[in-house]
PDB file of C-alpha atoms and ligand atoms in Angstrom:
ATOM      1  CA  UNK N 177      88.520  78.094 -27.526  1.00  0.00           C
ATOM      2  CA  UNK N 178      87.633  81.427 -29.137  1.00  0.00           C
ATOM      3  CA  UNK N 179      87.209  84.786 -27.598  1.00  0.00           C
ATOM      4  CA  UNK N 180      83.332  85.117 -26.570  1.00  0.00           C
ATOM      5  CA  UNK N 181      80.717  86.365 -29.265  1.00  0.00           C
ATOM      6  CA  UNK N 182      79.858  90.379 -29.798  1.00  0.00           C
ATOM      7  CA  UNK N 183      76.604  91.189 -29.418  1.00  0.00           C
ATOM      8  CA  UNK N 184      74.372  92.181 -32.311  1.00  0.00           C
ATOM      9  CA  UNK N 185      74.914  95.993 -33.257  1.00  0.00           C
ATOM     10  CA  UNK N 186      78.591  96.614 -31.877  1.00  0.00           C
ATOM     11  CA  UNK N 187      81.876  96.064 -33.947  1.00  0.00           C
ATOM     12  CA  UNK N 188      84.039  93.980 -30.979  1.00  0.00           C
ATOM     13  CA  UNK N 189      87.882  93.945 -31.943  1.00  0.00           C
ATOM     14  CA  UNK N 190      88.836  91.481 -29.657  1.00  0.00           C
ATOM     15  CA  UNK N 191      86.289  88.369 -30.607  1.00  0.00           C
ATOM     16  CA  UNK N 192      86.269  87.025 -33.900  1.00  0.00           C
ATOM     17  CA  UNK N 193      83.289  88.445 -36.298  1.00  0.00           C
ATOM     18  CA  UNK N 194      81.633  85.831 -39.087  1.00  0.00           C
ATOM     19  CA  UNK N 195      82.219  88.360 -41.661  1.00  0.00           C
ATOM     20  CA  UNK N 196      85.765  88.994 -40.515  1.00  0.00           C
ATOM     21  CA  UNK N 197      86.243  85.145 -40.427  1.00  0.00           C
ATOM     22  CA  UNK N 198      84.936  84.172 -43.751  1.00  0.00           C
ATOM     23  CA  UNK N 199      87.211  87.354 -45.088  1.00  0.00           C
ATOM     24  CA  UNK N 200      90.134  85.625 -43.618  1.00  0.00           C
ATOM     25  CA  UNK N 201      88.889  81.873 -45.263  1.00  0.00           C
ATOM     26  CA  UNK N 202      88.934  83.250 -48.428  1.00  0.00           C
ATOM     27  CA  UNK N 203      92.094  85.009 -48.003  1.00  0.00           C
ATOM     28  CA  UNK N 204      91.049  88.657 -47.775  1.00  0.00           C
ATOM     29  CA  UNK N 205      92.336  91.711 -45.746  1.00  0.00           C
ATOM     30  CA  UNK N 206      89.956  92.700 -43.683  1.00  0.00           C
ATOM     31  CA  UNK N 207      90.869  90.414 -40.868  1.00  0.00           C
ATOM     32  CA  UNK N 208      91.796  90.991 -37.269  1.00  0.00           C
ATOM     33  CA  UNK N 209      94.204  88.991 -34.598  1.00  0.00           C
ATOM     34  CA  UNK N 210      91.129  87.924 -33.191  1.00  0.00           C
ATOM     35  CA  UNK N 211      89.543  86.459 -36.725  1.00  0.00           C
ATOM     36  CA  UNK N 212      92.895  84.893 -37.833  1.00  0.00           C
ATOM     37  CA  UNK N 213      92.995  83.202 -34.453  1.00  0.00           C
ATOM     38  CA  UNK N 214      89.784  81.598 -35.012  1.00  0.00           C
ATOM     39  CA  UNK N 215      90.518  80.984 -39.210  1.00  0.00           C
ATOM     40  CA  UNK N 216      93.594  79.219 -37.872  1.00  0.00           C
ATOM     41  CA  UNK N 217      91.666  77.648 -34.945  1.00  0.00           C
ATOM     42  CA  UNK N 218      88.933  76.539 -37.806  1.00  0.00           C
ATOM     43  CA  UNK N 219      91.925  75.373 -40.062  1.00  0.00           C
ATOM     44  CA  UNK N 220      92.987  72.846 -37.233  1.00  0.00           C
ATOM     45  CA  UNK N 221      89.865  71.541 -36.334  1.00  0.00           C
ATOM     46  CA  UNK N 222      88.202  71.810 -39.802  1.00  0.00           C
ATOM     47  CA  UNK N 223      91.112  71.867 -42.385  1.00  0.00           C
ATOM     48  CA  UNK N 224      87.981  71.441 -45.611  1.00  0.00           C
ATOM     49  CA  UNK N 225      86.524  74.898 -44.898  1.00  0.00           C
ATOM     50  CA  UNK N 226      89.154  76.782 -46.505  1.00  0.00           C
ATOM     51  CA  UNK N 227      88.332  75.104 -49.869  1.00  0.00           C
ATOM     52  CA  UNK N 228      85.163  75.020 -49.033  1.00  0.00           C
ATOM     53  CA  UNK N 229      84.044  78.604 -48.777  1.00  0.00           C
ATOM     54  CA  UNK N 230      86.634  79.411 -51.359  1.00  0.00           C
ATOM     55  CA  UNK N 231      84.505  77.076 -53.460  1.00  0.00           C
ATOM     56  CA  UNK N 232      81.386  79.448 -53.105  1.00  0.00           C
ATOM     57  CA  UNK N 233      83.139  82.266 -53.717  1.00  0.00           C
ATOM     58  CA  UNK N 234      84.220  80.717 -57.197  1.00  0.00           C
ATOM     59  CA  UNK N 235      80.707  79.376 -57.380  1.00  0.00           C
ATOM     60  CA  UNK N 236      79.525  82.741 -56.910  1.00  0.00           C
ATOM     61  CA  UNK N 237      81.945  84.406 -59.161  1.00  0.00           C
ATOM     62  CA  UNK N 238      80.904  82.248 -62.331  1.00  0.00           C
ATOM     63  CA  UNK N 239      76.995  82.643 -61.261  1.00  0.00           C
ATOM     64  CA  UNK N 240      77.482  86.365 -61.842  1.00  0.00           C
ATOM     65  CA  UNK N 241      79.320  85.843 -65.256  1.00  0.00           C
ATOM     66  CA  UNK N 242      76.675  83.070 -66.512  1.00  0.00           C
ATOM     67  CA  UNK N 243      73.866  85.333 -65.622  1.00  0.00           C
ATOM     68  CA  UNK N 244      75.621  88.675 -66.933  1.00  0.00           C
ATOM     69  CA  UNK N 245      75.986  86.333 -70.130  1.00  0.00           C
ATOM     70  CA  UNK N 246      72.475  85.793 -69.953  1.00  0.00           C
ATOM     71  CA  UNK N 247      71.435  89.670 -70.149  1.00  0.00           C
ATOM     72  CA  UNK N 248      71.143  90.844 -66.574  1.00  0.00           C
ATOM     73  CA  UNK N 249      72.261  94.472 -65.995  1.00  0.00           C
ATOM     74  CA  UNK N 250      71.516  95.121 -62.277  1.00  0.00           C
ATOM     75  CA  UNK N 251      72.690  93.226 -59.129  1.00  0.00           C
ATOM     76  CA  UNK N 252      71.343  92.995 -55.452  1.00  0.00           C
ATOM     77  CA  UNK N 253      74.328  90.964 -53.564  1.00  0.00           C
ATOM     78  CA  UNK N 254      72.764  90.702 -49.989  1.00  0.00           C
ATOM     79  CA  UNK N 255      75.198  90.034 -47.309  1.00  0.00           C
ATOM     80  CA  UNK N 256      77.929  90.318 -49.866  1.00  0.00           C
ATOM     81  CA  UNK N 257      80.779  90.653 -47.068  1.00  0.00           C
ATOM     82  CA  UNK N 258      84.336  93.143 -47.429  1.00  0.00           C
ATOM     83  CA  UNK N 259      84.985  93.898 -50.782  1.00  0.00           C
ATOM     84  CA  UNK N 260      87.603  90.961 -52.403  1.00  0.00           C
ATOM     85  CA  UNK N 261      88.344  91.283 -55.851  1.00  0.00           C
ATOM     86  CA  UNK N 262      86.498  90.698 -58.642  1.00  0.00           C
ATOM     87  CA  UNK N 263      83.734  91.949 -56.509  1.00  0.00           C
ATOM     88  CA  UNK N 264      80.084  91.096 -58.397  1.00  0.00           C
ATOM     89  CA  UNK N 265      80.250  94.895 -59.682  1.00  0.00           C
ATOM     90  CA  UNK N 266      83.262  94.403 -61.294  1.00  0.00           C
ATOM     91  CA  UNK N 267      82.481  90.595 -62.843  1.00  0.00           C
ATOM     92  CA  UNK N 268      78.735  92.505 -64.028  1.00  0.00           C
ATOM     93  CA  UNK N 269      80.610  95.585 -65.504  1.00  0.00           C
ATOM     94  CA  UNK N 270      83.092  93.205 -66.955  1.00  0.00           C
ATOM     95  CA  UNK N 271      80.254  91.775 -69.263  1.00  0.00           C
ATOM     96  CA  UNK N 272      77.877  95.238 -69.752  1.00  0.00           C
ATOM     97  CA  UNK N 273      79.406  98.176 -68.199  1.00  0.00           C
ATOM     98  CA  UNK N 274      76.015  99.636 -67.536  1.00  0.00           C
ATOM     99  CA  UNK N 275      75.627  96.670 -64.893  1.00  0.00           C
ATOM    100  CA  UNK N 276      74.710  98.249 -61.709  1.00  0.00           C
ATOM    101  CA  UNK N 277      75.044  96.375 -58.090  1.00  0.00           C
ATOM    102  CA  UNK N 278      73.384  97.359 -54.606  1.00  0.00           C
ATOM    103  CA  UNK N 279      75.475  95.328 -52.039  1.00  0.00           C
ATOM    104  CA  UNK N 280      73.936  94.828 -48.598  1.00  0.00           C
ATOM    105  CA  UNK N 281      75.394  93.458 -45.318  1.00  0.00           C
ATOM    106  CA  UNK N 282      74.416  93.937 -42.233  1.00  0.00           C
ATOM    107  CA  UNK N 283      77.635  93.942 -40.675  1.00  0.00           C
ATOM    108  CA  UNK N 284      79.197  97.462 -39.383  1.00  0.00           C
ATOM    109  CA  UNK N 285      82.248  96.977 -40.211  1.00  0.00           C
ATOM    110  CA  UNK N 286      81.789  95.464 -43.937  1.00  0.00           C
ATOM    111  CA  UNK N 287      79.107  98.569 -44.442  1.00  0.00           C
ATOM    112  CA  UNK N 288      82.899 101.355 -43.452  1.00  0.00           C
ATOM    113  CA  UNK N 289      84.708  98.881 -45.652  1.00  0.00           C
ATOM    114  CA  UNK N 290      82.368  98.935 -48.883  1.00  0.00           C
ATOM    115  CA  UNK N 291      81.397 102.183 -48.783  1.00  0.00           C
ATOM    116  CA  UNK N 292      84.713 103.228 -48.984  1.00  0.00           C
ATOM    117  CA  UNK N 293      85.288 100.578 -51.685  1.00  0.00           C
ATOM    118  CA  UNK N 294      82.701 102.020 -53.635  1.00  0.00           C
ATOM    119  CA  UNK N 295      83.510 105.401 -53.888  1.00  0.00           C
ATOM    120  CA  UNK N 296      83.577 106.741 -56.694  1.00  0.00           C
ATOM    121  CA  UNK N 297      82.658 103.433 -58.461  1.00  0.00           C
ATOM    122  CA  UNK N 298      79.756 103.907 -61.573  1.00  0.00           C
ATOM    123  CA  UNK N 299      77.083 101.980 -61.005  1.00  0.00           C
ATOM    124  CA  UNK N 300      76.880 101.180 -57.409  1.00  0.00           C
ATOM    125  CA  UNK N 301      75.695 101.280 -54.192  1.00  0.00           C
ATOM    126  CA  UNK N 302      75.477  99.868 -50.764  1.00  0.00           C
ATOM    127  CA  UNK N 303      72.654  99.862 -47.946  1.00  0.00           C
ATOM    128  CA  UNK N 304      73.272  98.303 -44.297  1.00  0.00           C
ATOM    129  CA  UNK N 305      70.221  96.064 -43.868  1.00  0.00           C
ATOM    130  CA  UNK N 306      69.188  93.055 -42.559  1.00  0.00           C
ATOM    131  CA  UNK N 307      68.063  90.265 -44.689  1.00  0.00           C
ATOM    132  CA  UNK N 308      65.147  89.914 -42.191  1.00  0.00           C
ATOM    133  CA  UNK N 309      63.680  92.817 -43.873  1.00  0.00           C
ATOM    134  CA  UNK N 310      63.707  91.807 -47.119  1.00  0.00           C
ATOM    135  CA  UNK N 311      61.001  94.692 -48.442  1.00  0.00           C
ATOM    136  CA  UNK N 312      63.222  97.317 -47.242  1.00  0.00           C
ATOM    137  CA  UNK N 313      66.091  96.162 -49.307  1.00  0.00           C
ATOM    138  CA  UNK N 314      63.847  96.017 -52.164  1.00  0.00           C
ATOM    139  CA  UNK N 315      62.124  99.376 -51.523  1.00  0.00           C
ATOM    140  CA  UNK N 316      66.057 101.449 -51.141  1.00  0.00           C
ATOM    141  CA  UNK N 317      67.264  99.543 -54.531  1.00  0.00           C
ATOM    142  CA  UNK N 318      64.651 101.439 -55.664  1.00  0.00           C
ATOM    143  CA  UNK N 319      64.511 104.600 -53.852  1.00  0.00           C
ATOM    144  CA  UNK N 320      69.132 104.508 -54.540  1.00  0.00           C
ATOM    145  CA  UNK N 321      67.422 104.490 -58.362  1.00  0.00           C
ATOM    146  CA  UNK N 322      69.817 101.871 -59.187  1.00  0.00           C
ATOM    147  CA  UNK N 323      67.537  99.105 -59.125  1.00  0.00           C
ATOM    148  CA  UNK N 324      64.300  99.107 -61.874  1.00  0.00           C
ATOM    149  CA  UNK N 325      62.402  95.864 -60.344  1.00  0.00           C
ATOM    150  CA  UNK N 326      60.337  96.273 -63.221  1.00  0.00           C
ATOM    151  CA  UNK N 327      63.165  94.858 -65.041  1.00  0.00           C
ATOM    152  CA  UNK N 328      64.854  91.362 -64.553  1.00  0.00           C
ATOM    153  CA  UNK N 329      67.556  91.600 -61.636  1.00  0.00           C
ATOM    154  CA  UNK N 330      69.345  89.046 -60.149  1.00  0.00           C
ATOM    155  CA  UNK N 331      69.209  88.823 -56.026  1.00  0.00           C
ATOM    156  CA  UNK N 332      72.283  86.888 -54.872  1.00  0.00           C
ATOM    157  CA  UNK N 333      72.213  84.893 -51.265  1.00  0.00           C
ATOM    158  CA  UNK N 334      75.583  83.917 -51.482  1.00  0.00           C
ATOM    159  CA  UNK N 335      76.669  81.838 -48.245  1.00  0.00           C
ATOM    160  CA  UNK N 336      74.405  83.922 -46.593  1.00  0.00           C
ATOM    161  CA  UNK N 337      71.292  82.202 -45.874  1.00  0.00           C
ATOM    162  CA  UNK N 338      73.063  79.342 -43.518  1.00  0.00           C
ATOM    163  CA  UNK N 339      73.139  82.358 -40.735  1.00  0.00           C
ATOM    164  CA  UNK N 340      69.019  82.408 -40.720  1.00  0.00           C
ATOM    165  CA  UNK N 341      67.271  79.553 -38.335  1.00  0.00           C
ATOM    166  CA  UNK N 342      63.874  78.229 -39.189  1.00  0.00           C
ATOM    167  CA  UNK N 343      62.304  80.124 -36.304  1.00  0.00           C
ATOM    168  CA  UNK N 344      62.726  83.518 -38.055  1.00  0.00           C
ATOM    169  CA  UNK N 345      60.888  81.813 -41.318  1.00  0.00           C
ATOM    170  CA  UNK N 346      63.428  81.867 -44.563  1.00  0.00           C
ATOM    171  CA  UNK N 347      61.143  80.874 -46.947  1.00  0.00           C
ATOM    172  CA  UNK N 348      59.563  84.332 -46.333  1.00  0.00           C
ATOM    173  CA  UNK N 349      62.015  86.315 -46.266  1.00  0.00           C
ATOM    174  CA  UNK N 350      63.060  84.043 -49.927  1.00  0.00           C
ATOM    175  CA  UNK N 351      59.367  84.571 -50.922  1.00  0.00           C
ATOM    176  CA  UNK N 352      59.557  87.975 -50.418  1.00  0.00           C
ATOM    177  CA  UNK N 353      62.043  88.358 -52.716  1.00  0.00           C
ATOM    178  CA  UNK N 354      61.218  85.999 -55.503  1.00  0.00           C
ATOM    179  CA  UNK N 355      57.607  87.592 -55.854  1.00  0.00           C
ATOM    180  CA  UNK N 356      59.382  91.401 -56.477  1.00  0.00           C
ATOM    181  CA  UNK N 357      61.517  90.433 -59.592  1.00  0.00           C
ATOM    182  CA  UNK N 358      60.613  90.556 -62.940  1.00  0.00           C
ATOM    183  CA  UNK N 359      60.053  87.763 -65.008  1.00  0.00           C
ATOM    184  CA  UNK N 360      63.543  86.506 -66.110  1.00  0.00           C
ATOM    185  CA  UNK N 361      64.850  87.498 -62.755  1.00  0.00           C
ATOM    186  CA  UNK N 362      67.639  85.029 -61.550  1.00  0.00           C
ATOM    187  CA  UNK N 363      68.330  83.631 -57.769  1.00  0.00           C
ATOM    188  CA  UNK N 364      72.013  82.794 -56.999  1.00  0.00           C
ATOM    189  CA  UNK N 365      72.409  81.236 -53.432  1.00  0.00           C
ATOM    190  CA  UNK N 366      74.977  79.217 -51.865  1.00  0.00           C
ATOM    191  CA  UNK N 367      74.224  77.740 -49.049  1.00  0.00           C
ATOM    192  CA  UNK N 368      76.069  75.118 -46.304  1.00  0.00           C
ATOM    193  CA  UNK N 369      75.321  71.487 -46.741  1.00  0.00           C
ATOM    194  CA  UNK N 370      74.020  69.119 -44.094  1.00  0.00           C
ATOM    195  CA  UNK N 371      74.180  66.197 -45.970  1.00  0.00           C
ATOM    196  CA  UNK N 372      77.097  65.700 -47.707  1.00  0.00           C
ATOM    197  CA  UNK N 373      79.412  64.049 -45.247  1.00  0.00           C
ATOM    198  CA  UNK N 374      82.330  66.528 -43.930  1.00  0.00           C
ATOM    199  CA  UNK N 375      85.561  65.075 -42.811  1.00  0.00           C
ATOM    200  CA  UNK N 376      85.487  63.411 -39.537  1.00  0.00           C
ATOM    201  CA  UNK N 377      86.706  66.451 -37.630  1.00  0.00           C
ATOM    202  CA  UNK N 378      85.112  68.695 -39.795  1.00  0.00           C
ATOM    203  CA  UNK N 379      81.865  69.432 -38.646  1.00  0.00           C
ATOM    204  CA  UNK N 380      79.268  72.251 -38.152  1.00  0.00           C
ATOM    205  CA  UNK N 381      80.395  72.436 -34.470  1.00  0.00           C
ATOM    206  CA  UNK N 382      83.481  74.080 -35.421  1.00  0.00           C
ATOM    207  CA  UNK N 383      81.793  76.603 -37.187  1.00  0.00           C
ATOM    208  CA  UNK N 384      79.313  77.672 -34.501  1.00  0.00           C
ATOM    209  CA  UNK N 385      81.741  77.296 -32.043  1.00  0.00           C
ATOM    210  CA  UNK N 386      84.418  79.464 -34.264  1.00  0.00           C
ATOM    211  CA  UNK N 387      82.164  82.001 -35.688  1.00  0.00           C
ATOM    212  CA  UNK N 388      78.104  82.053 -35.214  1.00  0.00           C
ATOM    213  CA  UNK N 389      75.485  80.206 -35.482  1.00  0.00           C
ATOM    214  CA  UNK N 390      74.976  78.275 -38.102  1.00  0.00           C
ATOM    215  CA  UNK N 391      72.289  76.313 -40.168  1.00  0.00           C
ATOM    216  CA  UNK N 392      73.433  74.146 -42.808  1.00  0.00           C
ATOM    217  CA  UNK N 393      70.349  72.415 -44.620  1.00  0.00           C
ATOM    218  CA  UNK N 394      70.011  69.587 -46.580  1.00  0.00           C
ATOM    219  CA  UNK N 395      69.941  69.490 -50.092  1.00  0.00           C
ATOM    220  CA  UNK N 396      65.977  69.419 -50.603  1.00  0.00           C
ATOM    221  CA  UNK N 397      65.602  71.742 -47.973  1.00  0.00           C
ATOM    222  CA  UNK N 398      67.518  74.313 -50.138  1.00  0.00           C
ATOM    223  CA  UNK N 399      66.108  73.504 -53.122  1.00  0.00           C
ATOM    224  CA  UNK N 400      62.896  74.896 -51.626  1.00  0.00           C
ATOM    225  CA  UNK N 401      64.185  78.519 -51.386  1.00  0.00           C
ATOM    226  CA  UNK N 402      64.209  78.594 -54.775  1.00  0.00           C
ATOM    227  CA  UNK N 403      60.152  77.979 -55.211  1.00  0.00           C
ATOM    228  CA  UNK N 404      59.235  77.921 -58.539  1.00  0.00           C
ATOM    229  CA  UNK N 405      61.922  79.174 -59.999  1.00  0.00           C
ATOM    230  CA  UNK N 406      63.618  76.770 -62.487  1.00  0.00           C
ATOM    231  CA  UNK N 407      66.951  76.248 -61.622  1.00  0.00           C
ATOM    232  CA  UNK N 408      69.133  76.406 -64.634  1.00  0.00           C
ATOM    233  CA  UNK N 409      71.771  73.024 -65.642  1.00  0.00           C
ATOM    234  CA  UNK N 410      73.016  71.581 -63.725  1.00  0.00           C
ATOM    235  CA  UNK N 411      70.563  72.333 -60.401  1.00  0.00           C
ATOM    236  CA  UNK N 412      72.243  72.513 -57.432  1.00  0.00           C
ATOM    237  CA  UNK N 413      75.065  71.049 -56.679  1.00  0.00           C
ATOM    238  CA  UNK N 414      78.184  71.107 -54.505  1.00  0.00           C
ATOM    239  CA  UNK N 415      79.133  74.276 -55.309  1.00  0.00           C
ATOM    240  CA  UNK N 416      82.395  73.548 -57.185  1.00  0.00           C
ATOM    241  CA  UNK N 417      80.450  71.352 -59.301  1.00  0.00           C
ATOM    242  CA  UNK N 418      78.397  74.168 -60.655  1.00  0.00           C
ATOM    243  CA  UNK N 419      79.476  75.081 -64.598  1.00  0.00           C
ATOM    244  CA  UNK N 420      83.293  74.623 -63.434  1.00  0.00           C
ATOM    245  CA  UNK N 421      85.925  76.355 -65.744  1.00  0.00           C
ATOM    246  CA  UNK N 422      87.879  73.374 -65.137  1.00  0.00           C
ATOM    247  CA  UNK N 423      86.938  69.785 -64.802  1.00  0.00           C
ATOM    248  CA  UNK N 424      85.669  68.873 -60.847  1.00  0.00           C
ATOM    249  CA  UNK N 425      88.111  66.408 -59.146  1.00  0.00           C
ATOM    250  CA  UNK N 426      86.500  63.699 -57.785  1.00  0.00           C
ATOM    251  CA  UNK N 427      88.763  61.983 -56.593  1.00  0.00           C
ATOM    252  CA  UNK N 428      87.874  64.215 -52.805  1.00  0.00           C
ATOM    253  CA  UNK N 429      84.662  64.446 -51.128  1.00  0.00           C
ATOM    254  CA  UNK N 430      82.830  67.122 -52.607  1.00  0.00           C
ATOM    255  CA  UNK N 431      83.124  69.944 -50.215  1.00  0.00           C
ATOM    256  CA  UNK N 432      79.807  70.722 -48.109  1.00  0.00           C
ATOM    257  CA  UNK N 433      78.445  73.571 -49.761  1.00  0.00           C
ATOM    258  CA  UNK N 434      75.401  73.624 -52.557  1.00  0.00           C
ATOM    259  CA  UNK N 435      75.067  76.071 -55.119  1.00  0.00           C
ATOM    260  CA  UNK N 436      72.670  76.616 -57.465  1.00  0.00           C
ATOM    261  CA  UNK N 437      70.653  79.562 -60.079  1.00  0.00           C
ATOM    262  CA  UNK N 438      67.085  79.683 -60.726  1.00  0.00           C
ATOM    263  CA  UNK N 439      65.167  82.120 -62.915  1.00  0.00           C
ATOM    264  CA  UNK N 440      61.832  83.169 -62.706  1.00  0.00           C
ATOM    265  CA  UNK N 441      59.605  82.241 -65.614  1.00  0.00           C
TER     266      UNK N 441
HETATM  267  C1  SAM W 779      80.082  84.016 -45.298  1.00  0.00           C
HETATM  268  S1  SAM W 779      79.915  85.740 -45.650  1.00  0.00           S
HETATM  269  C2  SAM W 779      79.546  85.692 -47.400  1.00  0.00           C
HETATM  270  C3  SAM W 779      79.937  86.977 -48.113  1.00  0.00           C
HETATM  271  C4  SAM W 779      79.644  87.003 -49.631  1.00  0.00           C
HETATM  272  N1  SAM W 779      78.233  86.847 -49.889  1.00  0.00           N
HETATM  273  C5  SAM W 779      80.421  85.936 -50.348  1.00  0.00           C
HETATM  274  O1  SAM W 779      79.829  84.965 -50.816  1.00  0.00           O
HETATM  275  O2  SAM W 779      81.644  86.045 -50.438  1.00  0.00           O
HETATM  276  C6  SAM W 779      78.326  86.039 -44.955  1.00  0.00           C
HETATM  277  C7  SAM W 779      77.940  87.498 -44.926  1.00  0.00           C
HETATM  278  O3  SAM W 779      76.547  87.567 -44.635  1.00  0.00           O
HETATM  279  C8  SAM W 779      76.335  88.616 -43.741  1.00  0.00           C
HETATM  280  N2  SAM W 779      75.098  88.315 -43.013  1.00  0.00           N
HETATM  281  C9  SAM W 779      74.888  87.335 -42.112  1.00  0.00           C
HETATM  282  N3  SAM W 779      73.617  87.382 -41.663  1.00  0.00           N
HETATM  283  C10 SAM W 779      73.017  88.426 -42.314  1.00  0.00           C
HETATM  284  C11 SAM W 779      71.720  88.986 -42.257  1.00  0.00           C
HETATM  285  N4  SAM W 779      70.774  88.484 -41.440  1.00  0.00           N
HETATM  286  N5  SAM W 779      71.441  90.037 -43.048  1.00  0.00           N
HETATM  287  C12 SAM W 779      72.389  90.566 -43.865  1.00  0.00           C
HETATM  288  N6  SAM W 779      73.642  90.090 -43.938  1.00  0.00           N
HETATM  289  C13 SAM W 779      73.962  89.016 -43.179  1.00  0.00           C
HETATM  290  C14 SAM W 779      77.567  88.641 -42.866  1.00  0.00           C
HETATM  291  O4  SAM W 779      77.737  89.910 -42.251  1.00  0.00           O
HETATM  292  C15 SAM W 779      78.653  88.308 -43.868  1.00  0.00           C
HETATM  293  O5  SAM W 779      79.205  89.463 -44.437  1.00  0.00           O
END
């Protein structure tokens, strides 16, 4: 069973860290003994989540190209986790090299990590915030000068929102956001299913018990945090089934993740 849980504002090296974890899913650096123990914990008693959140990273990954395709020039990736290559600057600046990209987490030890990422990177910036306080995210983008939400941005919520319970109200916090962006805005969220069927030992037990608490939703449920934003082809979806590069292999459950884009009209 995994080391107990820190509490809330304290970076604990000896019991695994969500961030931390998920870095150590999707094969990143940042990890400690205590994170790999649970990762390889998870990976015995829920062998799917490897692919799984490696899927929303992908998903993620071609979000930020489609919508860089589609014009956007400035980023806010909220609780965008330890820097792991392409990060969303780099996909954004890879399109328009004027992209610019406020990353937000409010993890301790991801904000030492990006910040040192960042420096000396064009174009960005990162603030330490909670998503709970959505207007102050807004208001720093602004006051950083990076982010004109006069202009269309694109907020991304990738695997992020699954860490917020009902009780603290999402679709606020969600509202909040959507009513700041321009017109032509995008939403990119990824979020854990809790309705497509995980393998039989592969269940959101394993993740609470591993990591933190967690809320997967069901697939109408997430639809509603995009409001009325129209979600672009092909909706959402599992997550690897979103605009693949290469064609989706159905011969395996789909893993139990959604992701989907919406832009504001
Ligand atoms: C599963 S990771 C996803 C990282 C990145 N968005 C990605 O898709 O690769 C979740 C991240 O959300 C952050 N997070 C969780 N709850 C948060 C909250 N209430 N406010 C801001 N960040 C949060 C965690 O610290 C972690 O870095």
């Amino acid at each position: 069973v995994p080391a107990p849980r820190p509490s809330a504002d304290q970076v604990h090296l000896a019991a695994p860290d969500p961030a931390r974890v998920y870095d150590c899913l999707i094969g990143g650096s940042n990890t400690l003994d205590a994170d790999r123990a649970a990762g390889v914990w998870i990976k015995l008693t829920a062998p799917d989540l490897f692919t799984t959140m490696q899927a929303s990273k992908a998903f993620a990954r071609r979000a930020i190209r489609f919508v860089s395709s589609q014009g956007i020039k400035q980023f806010i990736d909220i609780g965008c986790g330890f820097p792991n290559s392409p990060n969303t600057h780099e996909i954004a600046q890879s399109v328009n090299p004027a992209a610019k990209v406020l990353y937000t987490d409010k993890d301790l030890t991801v904000a030492r990590r990006v910040e040192e990422y960042l420096r000396g990177e064009p174009g960005t910036a990162f603030l330490r915030s909670n998503v709970l306080n959505p207007e102050a995210i807004l208001a720093e983008g602004v006051a950083t000068g990076l982010i004109d939400l006069g202009q269309p941005v694109a907020c991304m919520l990738a695997a992020v929102f699954h860490f917020i319970p009902e009780e603290v109200h999402p679709d606020g916090i969600v509202s909040s956001l959507r009513r700041a962006m321009a017109p032509g805005s995008y939403l990119i969220l990824s979020h854990l299913a809790s309705d497509i069927l995980w393998d039989t030992k592969n269940n959101e037990e394993t993740l609470r018990r591993a990591t933190s608490d967690l809320y997967p939703r069901t697939k109408s449920r997430v639809t509603e945090f995009f409001g009325d934003f129209d979600l672009v082809a092909p909706g959402l979806v599992p997550a690897a089934e979103w605009r693949p590069e290469q064609a989706p292999d159905h011969s395996t459950p789909a893993l139990a993740i959604y992701g989907g884009v919406a832009q504001k009209n």
